[in-house]
Amino acid sequence: MRIVRPLFPRIAFLFALGAAWSVGATAQTAKVTVQHPAGAFLQAGGTRLWYESEGSGEPVIMIPGGPGDAHAVYHPFFSRLAEHHRVIYYDPFGVGKSDRAKAKSEYKFSHDVEDLEGTRKALQLPSVTLIGHSYGS
């Protein structure tokens, strides 16, 4: 006995997939200008990390996802927090403007944790609230 599957669901799926790809490609090519706060480098252990900070009040450190995402994924979505908090965005080791590894073996979860603690200490923050996404959570 031969089972015949309807063709319509497969065609509809391919059409939807193509439409989604088209919308995604269009969104990626659209030029969007996002205002970033002033940034600077800090030393966390032996690593030079890029960070940006806006607002004042209780500090909130934004940890990007990935690994591989830079701080820019949070702009401008979390800028409203700066009305009541100091919001700190940073590029983890190997990402954005921060230092890169000389060997792949340098990329470790423990290194990321040390850099986060080093960031807190370099900015002289006694305590912080962390907000992370994906790998950053």
C-alpha atoms as an extended CHARMM CRD file, in Angstrom:
* protein
*
       137  EXT
         1         1  MET       CA              0.0000000000        0.0000000000        0.0000000000  PROA      1               0.0000000000
         2         2  ARG       CA              1.3940000000        3.3910000000       -0.9650000000  PROA      2               0.0000000000
         3         3  ILE       CA              0.7530000000        6.3390000000        1.3440000000  PROA      3               0.0000000000
         4         4  VAL       CA              0.1800000000        9.6020000000       -0.4630000000  PROA      4               0.0000000000
         5         5  ARG       CA              0.8770000000       12.7070000000        1.5530000000  PROA      5               0.0000000000
         6         6  PRO       CA             -0.8920000000       15.9280000000        0.6490000000  PROA      6               0.0000000000
         7         7  LEU       CA              1.3620000000       18.3830000000       -1.1560000000  PROA      7               0.0000000000
         8         8  PHE       CA             -0.3160000000       21.5670000000        0.1280000000  PROA      8               0.0000000000
         9         9  PRO       CA              1.2140000000       21.5270000000        3.6680000000  PROA      9               0.0000000000
        10        10  ARG       CA              4.7310000000       21.1830000000        2.2250000000  PROA      10              0.0000000000
        11        11  ILE       CA              4.1970000000       24.0120000000       -0.2500000000  PROA      11              0.0000000000
        12        12  ALA       CA              2.6910000000       26.2100000000        2.4660000000  PROA      12              0.0000000000
        13        13  PHE       CA              5.6860000000       25.5060000000        4.7190000000  PROA      13              0.0000000000
        14        14  LEU       CA              8.1630000000       26.4200000000        1.9650000000  PROA      14              0.0000000000
        15        15  PHE       CA              6.2180000000       29.5990000000        1.1910000000  PROA      15              0.0000000000
        16        16  ALA       CA              6.2090000000       30.5960000000        4.8820000000  PROA      16              0.0000000000
        17        17  LEU       CA              9.9230000000       29.8360000000        5.1670000000  PROA      17              0.0000000000
        18        18  GLY       CA             10.6700000000       31.9920000000        2.1240000000  PROA      18              0.0000000000
        19        19  ALA       CA              8.5400000000       34.8440000000        3.4460000000  PROA      19              0.0000000000
        20        20  ALA       CA             10.2690000000       34.7090000000        6.8380000000  PROA      20              0.0000000000
        21        21  TRP       CA             13.6850000000       34.7590000000        5.1780000000  PROA      21              0.0000000000
        22        22  SER       CA             12.6570000000       37.7310000000        3.0480000000  PROA      22              0.0000000000
        23        23  VAL       CA             11.4260000000       39.7090000000        6.0620000000  PROA      23              0.0000000000
        24        24  GLY       CA             14.5980000000       38.8590000000        8.0070000000  PROA      24              0.0000000000
        25        25  ALA       CA             16.8390000000       39.8940000000        5.1150000000  PROA      25              0.0000000000
        26        26  THR       CA             14.9600000000       43.1770000000        4.7580000000  PROA      26              0.0000000000
        27        27  ALA       CA             15.2220000000       43.8830000000        8.4990000000  PROA      27              0.0000000000
        28        28  GLN       CA             18.9580000000       43.2250000000        8.4580000000  PROA      28              0.0000000000
        29        29  THR       CA             19.5770000000       45.6380000000        5.5910000000  PROA      29              0.0000000000
        30        30  ALA       CA             17.4770000000       48.4610000000        7.0670000000  PROA      30              0.0000000000
        31        31  LYS       CA             19.7190000000       51.2100000000        8.4510000000  PROA      31              0.0000000000
        32        32  VAL       CA             18.8780000000       51.9330000000       12.0700000000  PROA      32              0.0000000000
        33        33  THR       CA             20.8650000000       54.5080000000       14.0070000000  PROA      33              0.0000000000
        34        34  VAL       CA             21.0650000000       53.8130000000       17.7260000000  PROA      34              0.0000000000
        35        35  GLN       CA             22.5660000000       56.3540000000       20.1040000000  PROA      35              0.0000000000
        36        36  HSD       CA             25.1680000000       54.7530000000       22.3820000000  PROA      36              0.0000000000
        37        37  PRO       CA             26.4270000000       56.3010000000       25.6140000000  PROA      37              0.0000000000
        38        38  ALA       CA             30.1100000000       57.2140000000       25.8270000000  PROA      38              0.0000000000
        39        39  GLY       CA             32.3220000000       54.1810000000       26.2940000000  PROA      39              0.0000000000
        40        40  ALA       CA             35.7700000000       53.3250000000       27.5960000000  PROA      40              0.0000000000
        41        41  PHE       CA             38.0980000000       50.4160000000       28.2280000000  PROA      41              0.0000000000
        42        42  LEU       CA             38.6690000000       48.8790000000       31.6520000000  PROA      42              0.0000000000
        43        43  GLN       CA             41.1850000000       46.2970000000       32.8630000000  PROA      43              0.0000000000
        44        44  ALA       CA             39.7330000000       43.0990000000       34.3060000000  PROA      44              0.0000000000
        45        45  GLY       CA             42.6630000000       40.9480000000       35.3400000000  PROA      45              0.0000000000
        46        46  GLY       CA             44.8250000000       40.8170000000       32.2410000000  PROA      46              0.0000000000
        47        47  THR       CA             41.9490000000       41.5410000000       29.8630000000  PROA      47              0.0000000000
        48        48  ARG       CA             40.9830000000       44.8770000000       28.3230000000  PROA      48              0.0000000000
        49        49  LEU       CA             37.1750000000       45.0790000000       28.0950000000  PROA      49              0.0000000000
        50        50  TRP       CA             34.9900000000       47.6990000000       26.4200000000  PROA      50              0.0000000000
        51        51  TYR       CA             32.0020000000       49.0430000000       28.3370000000  PROA      51              0.0000000000
        52        52  GLU       CA             29.4060000000       51.7830000000       28.0930000000  PROA      52              0.0000000000
        53        53  SER       CA             27.4590000000       53.2830000000       30.9640000000  PROA      53              0.0000000000
        54        54  GLU       CA             24.3820000000       55.4890000000       31.2090000000  PROA      54              0.0000000000
        55        55  GLY       CA             22.2610000000       56.8150000000       34.0350000000  PROA      55              0.0000000000
        56        56  SER       CA             22.8790000000       56.8260000000       37.7650000000  PROA      56              0.0000000000
        57        57  GLY       CA             21.6250000000       54.9120000000       40.7480000000  PROA      57              0.0000000000
        58        58  GLU       CA             21.8300000000       51.2110000000       41.5740000000  PROA      58              0.0000000000
        59        59  PRO       CA             24.1380000000       49.5660000000       39.0040000000  PROA      59              0.0000000000
        60        60  VAL       CA             22.7880000000       47.0410000000       36.5080000000  PROA      60              0.0000000000
        61        61  ILE       CA             25.2470000000       45.0810000000       34.3480000000  PROA      61              0.0000000000
        62        62  MET       CA             23.8590000000       43.7600000000       31.0870000000  PROA      62              0.0000000000
        63        63  ILE       CA             25.4330000000       40.4230000000       30.0490000000  PROA      63              0.0000000000
        64        64  PRO       CA             25.0080000000       39.7060000000       26.3300000000  PROA      64              0.0000000000
        65        65  GLY       CA             24.1640000000       36.2730000000       24.9840000000  PROA      65              0.0000000000
        66        66  GLY       CA             26.0600000000       34.1430000000       22.5960000000  PROA      66              0.0000000000
        67        67  PRO       CA             28.7320000000       33.4220000000       23.2350000000  PROA      67              0.0000000000
        68        68  GLY       CA             29.6600000000       35.9830000000       20.6610000000  PROA      68              0.0000000000
        69        69  ASP       CA             27.0890000000       38.7440000000       21.1390000000  PROA      69              0.0000000000
        70        70  ALA       CA             28.3440000000       42.2540000000       21.7960000000  PROA      70              0.0000000000
        71        71  HSD       CA             26.7170000000       44.7770000000       24.1160000000  PROA      71              0.0000000000
        72        72  ALA       CA             24.9270000000       46.4430000000       21.1740000000  PROA      72              0.0000000000
        73        73  VAL       CA             22.1400000000       43.8210000000       21.2690000000  PROA      73              0.0000000000
        74        74  TYR       CA             20.7120000000       45.6670000000       24.2820000000  PROA      74              0.0000000000
        75        75  HSD       CA             20.5210000000       49.1330000000       22.6580000000  PROA      75              0.0000000000
        76        76  PRO       CA             18.1690000000       50.9510000000       22.8670000000  PROA      76              0.0000000000
        77        77  PHE       CA             15.8680000000       48.4380000000       24.5620000000  PROA      77              0.0000000000
        78        78  PHE       CA             17.1850000000       48.8610000000       28.1010000000  PROA      78              0.0000000000
        79        79  SER       CA             18.0300000000       52.5760000000       28.0430000000  PROA      79              0.0000000000
        80        80  ARG       CA             14.8160000000       53.3340000000       29.9610000000  PROA      80              0.0000000000
        81        81  LEU       CA             16.3990000000       51.6370000000       32.9810000000  PROA      81              0.0000000000
        82        82  ALA       CA             18.8480000000       54.5580000000       33.0570000000  PROA      82              0.0000000000
        83        83  GLU       CA             16.0620000000       56.7610000000       34.4100000000  PROA      83              0.0000000000
        84        84  HSD       CA             16.5630000000       55.0920000000       37.8220000000  PROA      84              0.0000000000
        85        85  HSD       CA             19.7260000000       52.9590000000       37.4980000000  PROA      85              0.0000000000
        86        86  ARG       CA             23.2750000000       53.0590000000       36.2260000000  PROA      86              0.0000000000
        87        87  VAL       CA             23.1060000000       50.7000000000       33.2450000000  PROA      87              0.0000000000
        88        88  ILE       CA             26.4320000000       49.1580000000       32.2460000000  PROA      88              0.0000000000
        89        89  TYR       CA             26.8010000000       47.3980000000       28.9010000000  PROA      89              0.0000000000
        90        90  TYR       CA             30.0230000000       45.5490000000       28.1420000000  PROA      90              0.0000000000
        91        91  ASP       CA             31.6390000000       43.4640000000       25.4450000000  PROA      91              0.0000000000
        92        92  PRO       CA             32.8510000000       40.1430000000       26.8800000000  PROA      92              0.0000000000
        93        93  PHE       CA             36.3160000000       38.8130000000       26.1040000000  PROA      93              0.0000000000
        94        94  GLY       CA             36.6310000000       38.0280000000       22.4110000000  PROA      94              0.0000000000
        95        95  VAL       CA             33.6470000000       40.1570000000       21.3700000000  PROA      95              0.0000000000
        96        96  GLY       CA             33.1460000000       43.6790000000       19.9990000000  PROA      96              0.0000000000
        97        97  LYS       CA             35.9230000000       46.0720000000       21.0160000000  PROA      97              0.0000000000
        98        98  SER       CA             37.2700000000       43.8770000000       23.8460000000  PROA      98              0.0000000000
        99        99  ASP       CA             40.5120000000       41.8960000000       23.6990000000  PROA      99              0.0000000000
       100       100  ARG       CA             40.6670000000       38.6940000000       21.6610000000  PROA      100             0.0000000000
       101       101  ALA       CA             42.2350000000       35.3880000000       22.6130000000  PROA      101             0.0000000000
       102       102  LYS       CA             45.5190000000       34.2760000000       21.1040000000  PROA      102             0.0000000000
       103       103  ALA       CA             44.3730000000       30.6450000000       21.3400000000  PROA      103             0.0000000000
       104       104  LYS       CA             40.8990000000       29.0620000000       21.3990000000  PROA      104             0.0000000000
       105       105  SER       CA             41.7340000000       27.4400000000       24.7320000000  PROA      105             0.0000000000
       106       106  GLU       CA             41.5210000000       30.8870000000       26.3790000000  PROA      106             0.0000000000
       107       107  TYR       CA             37.7590000000       30.9680000000       25.7950000000  PROA      107             0.0000000000
       108       108  LYS       CA             36.3290000000       29.4260000000       28.9640000000  PROA      108             0.0000000000
       109       109  PHE       CA             33.2670000000       29.9630000000       31.1060000000  PROA      109             0.0000000000
       110       110  SER       CA             35.5470000000       30.5780000000       34.1030000000  PROA      110             0.0000000000
       111       111  HSD       CA             37.2780000000       33.3840000000       32.1460000000  PROA      111             0.0000000000
       112       112  ASP       CA             33.8810000000       34.9930000000       31.4920000000  PROA      112             0.0000000000
       113       113  VAL       CA             33.0110000000       34.8580000000       35.2070000000  PROA      113             0.0000000000
       114       114  GLU       CA             36.4010000000       36.3650000000       36.1510000000  PROA      114             0.0000000000
       115       115  ASP       CA             35.8830000000       39.1630000000       33.6070000000  PROA      115             0.0000000000
       116       116  LEU       CA             32.4430000000       39.9600000000       35.0060000000  PROA      116             0.0000000000
       117       117  GLU       CA             33.8140000000       40.1490000000       38.5550000000  PROA      117             0.0000000000
       118       118  GLY       CA             36.7950000000       42.1550000000       37.2630000000  PROA      118             0.0000000000
       119       119  THR       CA             34.3740000000       44.5870000000       35.6210000000  PROA      119             0.0000000000
       120       120  ARG       CA             32.5130000000       45.0400000000       38.9050000000  PROA      120             0.0000000000
       121       121  LYS       CA             35.7730000000       45.6970000000       40.7680000000  PROA      121             0.0000000000
       122       122  ALA       CA             37.2600000000       47.9850000000       38.0920000000  PROA      122             0.0000000000
       123       123  LEU       CA             34.1340000000       50.1570000000       38.2100000000  PROA      123             0.0000000000
       124       124  GLN       CA             34.2820000000       50.0880000000       42.0360000000  PROA      124             0.0000000000
       125       125  LEU       CA             30.7820000000       48.7080000000       42.4300000000  PROA      125             0.0000000000
       126       126  PRO       CA             30.0980000000       47.0660000000       45.8210000000  PROA      126             0.0000000000
       127       127  SER       CA             27.1030000000       45.1720000000       44.4270000000  PROA      127             0.0000000000
       128       128  VAL       CA             25.2640000000       44.9090000000       41.1190000000  PROA      128             0.0000000000
       129       129  THR       CA             22.1220000000       43.5570000000       39.5490000000  PROA      129             0.0000000000
       130       130  LEU       CA             22.7810000000       41.3100000000       36.5650000000  PROA      130             0.0000000000
       131       131  ILE       CA             20.5450000000       41.0070000000       33.5350000000  PROA      131             0.0000000000
       132       132  GLY       CA             21.5600000000       38.4080000000       31.0030000000  PROA      132             0.0000000000
       133       133  HSD       CA             20.2390000000       36.8020000000       27.8720000000  PROA      133             0.0000000000
       134       134  SER       CA             20.9020000000       33.2890000000       26.5760000000  PROA      134             0.0000000000
       135       135  TYR       CA             24.5400000000       32.4680000000       27.4140000000  PROA      135             0.0000000000
       136       136  GLY       CA             24.6270000000       35.6350000000       29.5460000000  PROA      136             0.0000000000
       137       137  SER       CA             21.9560000000       34.2770000000       31.8690000000  PROA      137             0.0000000000
